[in-house]
Amino acid sequence: MNNQYERLLQETLYTGGFRPDRTGTGTYGLFAKDLRYKLSDGFPAITTKKLYWKGVVGELIWFLSGNTNVKYLQDNNIRIWDEWADENGNLGPVYGRAWRDFGGHGFFEGVDQVADVIDGIRKDPYGRRHLVSAWNPLMLREMALPPCHFAFQFYVNRTVNDPTERLSCRVFQRSADLFLGVPFNIASYALLTHMVAAQTGYAVGELVWSGTDVHVYANHRNQVREQISRDVRPFPTLHLAERNSIFDYRLGDASLIDYNPHDAIKAEVAV
């Protein structure tokens, strides 16, 4: 269903309990919610407000590169991490480091989880260990911001009703800013699933987004009311360029076809 995100927005806004939070802003929150998207039916780019697509693609490529300095993003006029970077643009061992060099320190070689998970899917598609974690307790204090979407897992299967082998992904998110963050996160992991499917030879299956602390910030309530008053439009389709490696994708390689969203709605990020 194309409107499940908007339904969750409405449920959280009107039934979520008030909770104080780290930023001092306050949230209205619910516990443990899932959204499920069949990627073959369309790319889940939210249509009730315009998605920052360039930021989605640029950030994902940045994660996949293993980079944790904002210079690449800034060079491409993507400013979504600026508030957390230090004076040199560094963020500490955030997503890119965890994905590509988990546990690496000094003389100790880390684990390239992305390369390993792709290799694992190719060699043992029905395995139950196709999982990447960004949550490293030993390094949390060094991070500018602990990972909100902290793990994701891939799953290859076919069903009686659909004999095509498909690659699905479930992403786990501990802290979910429904208005600003979650549409971005959904699109990012849908794009990642398409990339991994292309690299491993499978059709795309489902994206399941699982949030634990699901919330609307107190200063986003008016924006959310505006968004849920809008009609939901059909999802676009994704065009993804062919690349030899998941690490070869570039900013112009992913585009949305027939994306017709409502206008963007601005709101302040709670830092």
mmCIF file of C-alpha atoms in Angstrom:
data_model
loop_
_atom_site.group_PDB
_atom_site.id
_atom_site.type_symbol
_atom_site.label_atom_id
_atom_site.label_comp_id
_atom_site.label_asym_id
_atom_site.label_seq_id
_atom_site.Cartn_x
_atom_site.Cartn_y
_atom_site.Cartn_z
ATOM 1 C CA MET A 1 0.000 0.000 0.000
ATOM 2 C CA ASN A 2 1.398 3.363 -1.012
ATOM 3 C CA ASN A 3 -0.215 5.155 1.929
ATOM 4 C CA GLN A 4 1.099 3.049 4.816
ATOM 5 C CA TYR A 5 3.744 5.626 5.757
ATOM 6 C CA GLU A 6 1.134 8.391 5.895
ATOM 7 C CA ARG A 7 -1.145 6.173 8.001
ATOM 8 C CA LEU A 8 1.708 5.638 10.460
ATOM 9 C CA LEU A 9 2.337 9.392 10.540
ATOM 10 C CA GLN A 10 -1.299 9.996 11.411
ATOM 11 C CA GLU A 11 -1.378 7.243 14.041
ATOM 12 C CA THR A 12 1.762 8.563 15.717
ATOM 13 C CA LEU A 13 0.636 12.184 15.668
ATOM 14 C CA TYR A 14 -2.787 11.520 17.178
ATOM 15 C CA THR A 15 -2.200 8.513 19.450
ATOM 16 C CA GLY A 16 1.497 8.721 20.384
ATOM 17 C CA GLY A 17 2.344 9.633 23.970
ATOM 18 C CA PHE A 18 4.546 12.614 24.729
ATOM 19 C CA ARG A 19 8.138 11.749 25.593
ATOM 20 C CA PRO A 20 11.062 14.030 26.480
ATOM 21 C CA ASP A 21 14.156 13.415 24.382
ATOM 22 C CA ARG A 22 17.882 14.050 24.136
ATOM 23 C CA THR A 23 17.491 17.179 21.985
ATOM 24 C CA GLY A 24 15.134 18.912 24.404
ATOM 25 C CA THR A 25 12.458 19.205 21.712
ATOM 26 C CA GLY A 26 10.144 16.411 22.828
ATOM 27 C CA THR A 27 8.380 13.806 20.702
ATOM 28 C CA TYR A 28 5.057 12.032 20.325
ATOM 29 C CA GLY A 29 5.970 8.390 19.998
ATOM 30 C CA LEU A 30 4.884 4.804 19.465
ATOM 31 C CA PHE A 31 6.719 1.540 20.037
ATOM 32 C CA ALA A 32 7.755 -0.981 17.375
ATOM 33 C CA LYS A 33 6.152 -0.388 13.978
ATOM 34 C CA ASP A 34 6.788 -2.007 10.580
ATOM 35 C CA LEU A 35 6.299 -0.832 7.004
ATOM 36 C CA ARG A 36 6.436 -3.338 4.149
ATOM 37 C CA TYR A 37 7.018 -2.472 0.485
ATOM 38 C CA LYS A 38 6.918 -4.795 -2.526
ATOM 39 C CA LEU A 39 9.698 -3.254 -4.605
ATOM 40 C CA SER A 40 8.545 -4.792 -7.882
ATOM 41 C CA ASP A 41 5.359 -2.693 -7.594
ATOM 42 C CA GLY A 42 7.229 0.615 -7.561
ATOM 43 C CA PHE A 43 9.995 2.449 -5.787
ATOM 44 C CA PRO A 44 8.880 3.662 -2.316
ATOM 45 C CA ALA A 45 9.653 7.353 -2.725
ATOM 46 C CA ILE A 46 7.137 9.216 -0.564
ATOM 47 C CA THR A 47 4.791 11.330 -2.705
ATOM 48 C CA THR A 48 3.008 13.498 -0.112
ATOM 49 C CA LYS A 49 6.125 15.671 -0.025
ATOM 50 C CA LYS A 50 9.115 15.822 -2.324
ATOM 51 C CA LEU A 51 11.942 13.461 -1.397
ATOM 52 C CA TYR A 52 15.509 14.797 -1.380
ATOM 53 C CA TRP A 53 16.618 12.214 -3.940
ATOM 54 C CA LYS A 54 20.084 13.605 -4.605
ATOM 55 C CA GLY A 55 20.782 13.387 -0.874
ATOM 56 C CA VAL A 56 19.530 9.788 -0.727
ATOM 57 C CA VAL A 57 21.801 8.649 -3.550
ATOM 58 C CA GLY A 58 24.808 10.716 -2.467
ATOM 59 C CA GLU A 59 24.672 9.592 1.142
ATOM 60 C CA LEU A 60 24.351 5.911 0.205
ATOM 61 C CA ILE A 61 27.335 6.114 -2.158
ATOM 62 C CA TRP A 62 29.238 7.864 0.636
ATOM 63 C CA PHE A 63 28.350 5.083 3.093
ATOM 64 C CA LEU A 64 29.415 2.414 0.596
ATOM 65 C CA SER A 65 32.752 4.147 0.066
ATOM 66 C CA GLY A 66 33.567 3.763 3.771
ATOM 67 C CA ASN A 67 34.051 7.529 4.086
ATOM 68 C CA THR A 68 33.231 9.318 7.357
ATOM 69 C CA ASN A 69 34.218 12.866 6.420
ATOM 70 C CA VAL A 70 31.577 15.199 4.986
ATOM 71 C CA LYS A 71 33.829 16.635 2.242
ATOM 72 C CA TYR A 72 32.420 14.319 -0.460
ATOM 73 C CA LEU A 73 28.887 15.334 0.487
ATOM 74 C CA GLN A 74 29.722 19.023 0.623
ATOM 75 C CA ASP A 75 31.538 18.845 -2.722
ATOM 76 C CA ASN A 76 28.217 17.644 -4.155
ATOM 77 C CA ASN A 77 26.220 20.291 -2.267
ATOM 78 C CA ILE A 78 24.698 17.747 0.133
ATOM 79 C CA ARG A 79 24.590 19.270 3.613
ATOM 80 C CA ILE A 80 22.620 16.728 5.615
ATOM 81 C CA TRP A 81 25.510 15.791 7.939
ATOM 82 C CA ASP A 82 26.980 19.260 8.494
ATOM 83 C CA GLU A 83 25.428 19.789 11.933
ATOM 84 C CA TRP A 84 27.279 16.812 13.395
ATOM 85 C CA ALA A 85 30.704 17.209 11.750
ATOM 86 C CA ASP A 86 33.688 18.696 13.587
ATOM 87 C CA GLU A 87 35.749 21.613 12.282
ATOM 88 C CA ASN A 88 37.617 19.251 9.930
ATOM 89 C CA GLY A 89 34.476 17.594 8.619
ATOM 90 C CA ASN A 90 34.993 14.365 10.567
ATOM 91 C CA LEU A 91 32.172 12.373 12.152
ATOM 92 C CA GLY A 92 34.036 9.550 13.818
ATOM 93 C CA PRO A 93 33.429 5.854 13.001
ATOM 94 C CA VAL A 94 29.851 6.221 11.740
ATOM 95 C CA TYR A 95 28.031 4.162 9.088
ATOM 96 C CA GLY A 96 30.679 3.994 6.369
ATOM 97 C CA ARG A 97 33.362 2.851 8.783
ATOM 98 C CA ALA A 98 31.095 0.239 10.333
ATOM 99 C CA TRP A 99 29.894 -1.087 6.970
ATOM 100 C CA ARG A 100 33.339 -1.328 5.365
ATOM 101 C CA ASP A 101 35.808 -1.631 8.287
ATOM 102 C CA PHE A 102 33.937 -2.917 11.326
ATOM 103 C CA GLY A 103 36.262 -3.231 14.305
ATOM 104 C CA GLY A 104 39.312 -1.982 12.441
ATOM 105 C CA HIS A 105 41.668 -0.167 14.781
ATOM 106 C CA GLY A 106 45.411 0.438 14.738
ATOM 107 C CA PHE A 107 47.102 -2.761 13.619
ATOM 108 C CA PHE A 108 43.824 -4.707 13.670
ATOM 109 C CA GLU A 109 42.159 -5.229 10.299
ATOM 110 C CA GLY A 110 38.419 -4.625 10.290
ATOM 111 C CA VAL A 111 35.632 -6.507 8.515
ATOM 112 C CA ASP A 112 34.273 -5.300 5.186
ATOM 113 C CA GLN A 113 30.682 -6.258 5.921
ATOM 114 C CA VAL A 114 29.270 -5.054 2.594
ATOM 115 C CA ALA A 115 31.750 -7.066 0.512
ATOM 116 C CA ASP A 116 31.201 -10.082 2.767
ATOM 117 C CA VAL A 117 27.409 -9.945 2.580
ATOM 118 C CA ILE A 118 27.438 -9.747 -1.227
ATOM 119 C CA ASP A 119 29.897 -12.635 -1.399
ATOM 120 C CA GLY A 120 27.702 -14.567 1.028
ATOM 121 C CA ILE A 121 24.559 -14.041 -1.046
ATOM 122 C CA ARG A 122 26.365 -15.234 -4.171
ATOM 123 C CA LYS A 123 27.799 -18.361 -2.533
ATOM 124 C CA ASP A 124 24.982 -19.303 -0.150
ATOM 125 C CA PRO A 125 21.829 -17.399 -1.138
ATOM 126 C CA TYR A 126 19.614 -19.180 1.383
ATOM 127 C CA GLY A 127 21.960 -18.521 4.280
ATOM 128 C CA ARG A 128 20.712 -16.756 7.392
ATOM 129 C CA ARG A 129 23.797 -14.651 8.019
ATOM 130 C CA HIS A 130 23.422 -11.970 5.338
ATOM 131 C CA LEU A 131 23.461 -9.225 7.928
ATOM 132 C CA VAL A 132 25.318 -5.917 8.294
ATOM 133 C CA SER A 133 25.552 -4.110 11.629
ATOM 134 C CA ALA A 134 26.508 -0.490 12.250
ATOM 135 C CA TRP A 135 26.137 -0.810 16.021
ATOM 136 C CA ASN A 136 29.586 -1.175 17.576
ATOM 137 C CA PRO A 137 29.415 -0.531 21.347
ATOM 138 C CA LEU A 138 33.204 -0.150 21.536
ATOM 139 C CA MET A 139 33.074 2.883 19.232
ATOM 140 C CA LEU A 140 29.781 4.579 20.113
ATOM 141 C CA ARG A 141 31.499 7.282 22.167
ATOM 142 C CA GLU A 142 33.702 8.190 19.216
ATOM 143 C CA MET A 143 30.737 8.711 16.877
ATOM 144 C CA ALA A 144 29.225 12.131 16.277
ATOM 145 C CA LEU A 145 25.842 10.376 16.241
ATOM 146 C CA PRO A 146 25.194 6.709 17.063
ATOM 147 C CA PRO A 147 23.553 4.864 14.170
ATOM 148 C CA CYS A 148 19.766 5.250 14.017
ATOM 149 C CA HIS A 149 19.330 2.538 11.359
ATOM 150 C CA PHE A 150 21.698 0.114 13.024
ATOM 151 C CA ALA A 151 21.393 -3.154 11.082
ATOM 152 C CA PHE A 152 20.001 -4.680 7.914
ATOM 153 C CA GLN A 153 19.559 -8.243 6.689
ATOM 154 C CA PHE A 154 19.006 -9.740 3.239
ATOM 155 C CA TYR A 155 16.841 -12.738 2.366
ATOM 156 C CA VAL A 156 16.568 -14.684 -0.910
ATOM 157 C CA ASN A 157 13.462 -16.749 -1.624
ATOM 158 C CA ARG A 158 10.721 -17.735 -4.008
ATOM 159 C CA THR A 159 7.109 -18.584 -3.243
ATOM 160 C CA VAL A 160 4.437 -20.883 -4.658
ATOM 161 C CA ASN A 161 2.684 -17.877 -6.180
ATOM 162 C CA ASP A 162 5.901 -16.266 -7.445
ATOM 163 C CA PRO A 163 8.614 -18.678 -8.661
ATOM 164 C CA THR A 164 11.078 -15.828 -9.357
ATOM 165 C CA GLU A 165 13.977 -15.764 -6.912
ATOM 166 C CA ARG A 166 13.952 -12.378 -5.234
ATOM 167 C CA LEU A 167 16.203 -10.510 -2.829
ATOM 168 C CA SER A 168 14.488 -8.814 0.103
ATOM 169 C CA CYS A 169 15.849 -6.602 2.857
ATOM 170 C CA ARG A 170 14.794 -5.765 6.393
ATOM 171 C CA VAL A 171 16.256 -2.682 8.063
ATOM 172 C CA PHE A 172 16.176 -2.165 11.818
ATOM 173 C CA GLN A 173 15.965 1.379 13.162
ATOM 174 C CA ARG A 174 16.251 2.171 16.869
ATOM 175 C CA SER A 175 15.242 5.853 16.538
ATOM 176 C CA ALA A 176 12.860 6.951 13.795
ATOM 177 C CA ASP A 177 12.128 10.610 13.053
ATOM 178 C CA LEU A 178 8.990 9.936 11.034
ATOM 179 C CA PHE A 179 8.649 13.294 9.324
ATOM 180 C CA LEU A 180 12.208 14.129 8.268
ATOM 181 C CA GLY A 181 14.216 10.941 8.535
ATOM 182 C CA VAL A 182 12.093 7.903 7.741
ATOM 183 C CA PRO A 183 11.136 8.750 4.108
ATOM 184 C CA PHE A 184 14.855 9.230 3.453
ATOM 185 C CA ASN A 185 15.716 5.941 5.191
ATOM 186 C CA ILE A 186 13.071 3.964 3.303
ATOM 187 C CA ALA A 187 14.327 5.272 -0.039
ATOM 188 C CA SER A 188 17.966 4.658 0.898
ATOM 189 C CA TYR A 189 17.455 0.999 1.793
ATOM 190 C CA ALA A 190 15.178 0.420 -1.184
ATOM 191 C CA LEU A 191 17.985 1.746 -3.386
ATOM 192 C CA LEU A 192 20.540 -0.405 -1.567
ATOM 193 C CA THR A 193 18.348 -3.474 -2.107
ATOM 194 C CA HIS A 194 18.160 -2.725 -5.832
ATOM 195 C CA MET A 195 21.956 -2.332 -5.956
ATOM 196 C CA VAL A 196 22.656 -5.586 -4.107
ATOM 197 C CA ALA A 197 20.080 -7.442 -6.212
ATOM 198 C CA ALA A 198 21.757 -6.158 -9.375
ATOM 199 C CA GLN A 199 25.167 -7.268 -8.121
ATOM 200 C CA THR A 200 24.009 -10.747 -7.095
ATOM 201 C CA GLY A 201 21.698 -11.524 -10.022
ATOM 202 C CA TYR A 202 18.315 -11.510 -8.295
ATOM 203 C CA ALA A 203 15.072 -9.676 -8.863
ATOM 204 C CA VAL A 204 14.006 -7.333 -6.081
ATOM 205 C CA GLY A 205 11.586 -8.581 -3.456
ATOM 206 C CA GLU A 206 10.396 -6.690 -0.394
ATOM 207 C CA LEU A 207 11.773 -3.945 1.786
ATOM 208 C CA VAL A 208 10.647 -4.196 5.385
ATOM 209 C CA TRP A 209 11.361 -1.169 7.557
ATOM 210 C CA SER A 210 11.215 -1.837 11.316
ATOM 211 C CA GLY A 211 11.307 1.062 13.763
ATOM 212 C CA THR A 212 11.459 0.788 17.550
ATOM 213 C CA ASP A 213 11.188 4.348 18.935
ATOM 214 C CA VAL A 214 8.898 5.763 16.246
ATOM 215 C CA HIS A 215 8.192 9.448 16.773
ATOM 216 C CA VAL A 216 7.046 12.822 15.512
ATOM 217 C CA TYR A 217 8.952 15.762 16.977
ATOM 218 C CA ALA A 218 6.819 18.301 18.829
ATOM 219 C CA ASN A 219 7.946 21.064 16.469
ATOM 220 C CA HIS A 220 6.929 19.032 13.387
ATOM 221 C CA ARG A 221 3.242 18.618 14.241
ATOM 222 C CA ASN A 222 1.941 21.337 11.919
ATOM 223 C CA GLN A 223 4.044 20.015 9.052
ATOM 224 C CA VAL A 224 2.734 16.501 9.635
ATOM 225 C CA ARG A 225 -0.860 17.752 9.616
ATOM 226 C CA GLU A 226 -0.178 19.390 6.266
ATOM 227 C CA GLN A 227 1.403 16.244 4.869
ATOM 228 C CA ILE A 228 -1.343 13.810 5.882
ATOM 229 C CA SER A 229 -3.960 16.133 4.359
ATOM 230 C CA ARG A 230 -2.460 15.536 0.906
ATOM 231 C CA ASP A 231 -3.482 12.797 -1.501
ATOM 232 C CA VAL A 232 -1.068 9.912 -2.042
ATOM 233 C CA ARG A 233 0.168 9.503 -5.621
ATOM 234 C CA PRO A 234 1.561 6.441 -7.461
ATOM 235 C CA PHE A 235 5.116 5.437 -6.696
ATOM 236 C CA PRO A 236 7.778 6.037 -9.365
ATOM 237 C CA THR A 237 10.081 3.419 -10.859
ATOM 238 C CA LEU A 238 13.840 3.281 -10.441
ATOM 239 C CA HIS A 239 16.386 3.363 -13.229
ATOM 240 C CA LEU A 240 19.762 2.058 -12.060
ATOM 241 C CA ALA A 241 22.853 2.078 -14.258
ATOM 242 C CA GLU A 242 24.826 -1.145 -14.693
ATOM 243 C CA ARG A 243 28.069 -1.293 -12.720
ATOM 244 C CA ASN A 244 30.588 -4.089 -12.185
ATOM 245 C CA SER A 245 30.725 -3.581 -8.426
ATOM 246 C CA ILE A 246 28.492 -2.092 -5.771
ATOM 247 C CA PHE A 247 31.382 0.232 -4.981
ATOM 248 C CA ASP A 248 31.395 1.644 -8.531
ATOM 249 C CA TYR A 249 28.044 3.450 -8.422
ATOM 250 C CA ARG A 250 28.125 7.210 -8.935
ATOM 251 C CA LEU A 251 25.750 10.038 -8.119
ATOM 252 C CA GLY A 252 24.060 10.077 -11.533
ATOM 253 C CA ASP A 253 23.533 6.309 -11.734
ATOM 254 C CA ALA A 254 20.144 6.177 -9.988
ATOM 255 C CA SER A 255 17.118 8.141 -11.156
ATOM 256 C CA LEU A 256 13.381 8.078 -10.508
ATOM 257 C CA ILE A 257 11.025 7.802 -13.463
ATOM 258 C CA ASP A 258 7.500 9.298 -13.257
ATOM 259 C CA TYR A 259 8.038 10.721 -9.781
ATOM 260 C CA ASN A 260 5.265 13.282 -9.224
ATOM 261 C CA PRO A 261 5.327 14.332 -5.568
ATOM 262 C CA HIS A 262 3.689 17.222 -3.765
ATOM 263 C CA ASP A 263 5.918 20.154 -2.850
ATOM 264 C CA ALA A 264 8.543 19.774 -0.131
ATOM 265 C CA ILE A 265 7.647 20.743 3.440
ATOM 266 C CA LYS A 266 10.445 22.328 5.443
ATOM 267 C CA ALA A 267 11.146 21.638 9.107
ATOM 268 C CA GLU A 268 14.065 22.018 11.496
ATOM 269 C CA VAL A 269 16.299 19.063 12.304
ATOM 270 C CA ALA A 270 16.534 18.273 16.022
ATOM 271 C CA VAL A 271 20.282 18.083 16.741
#
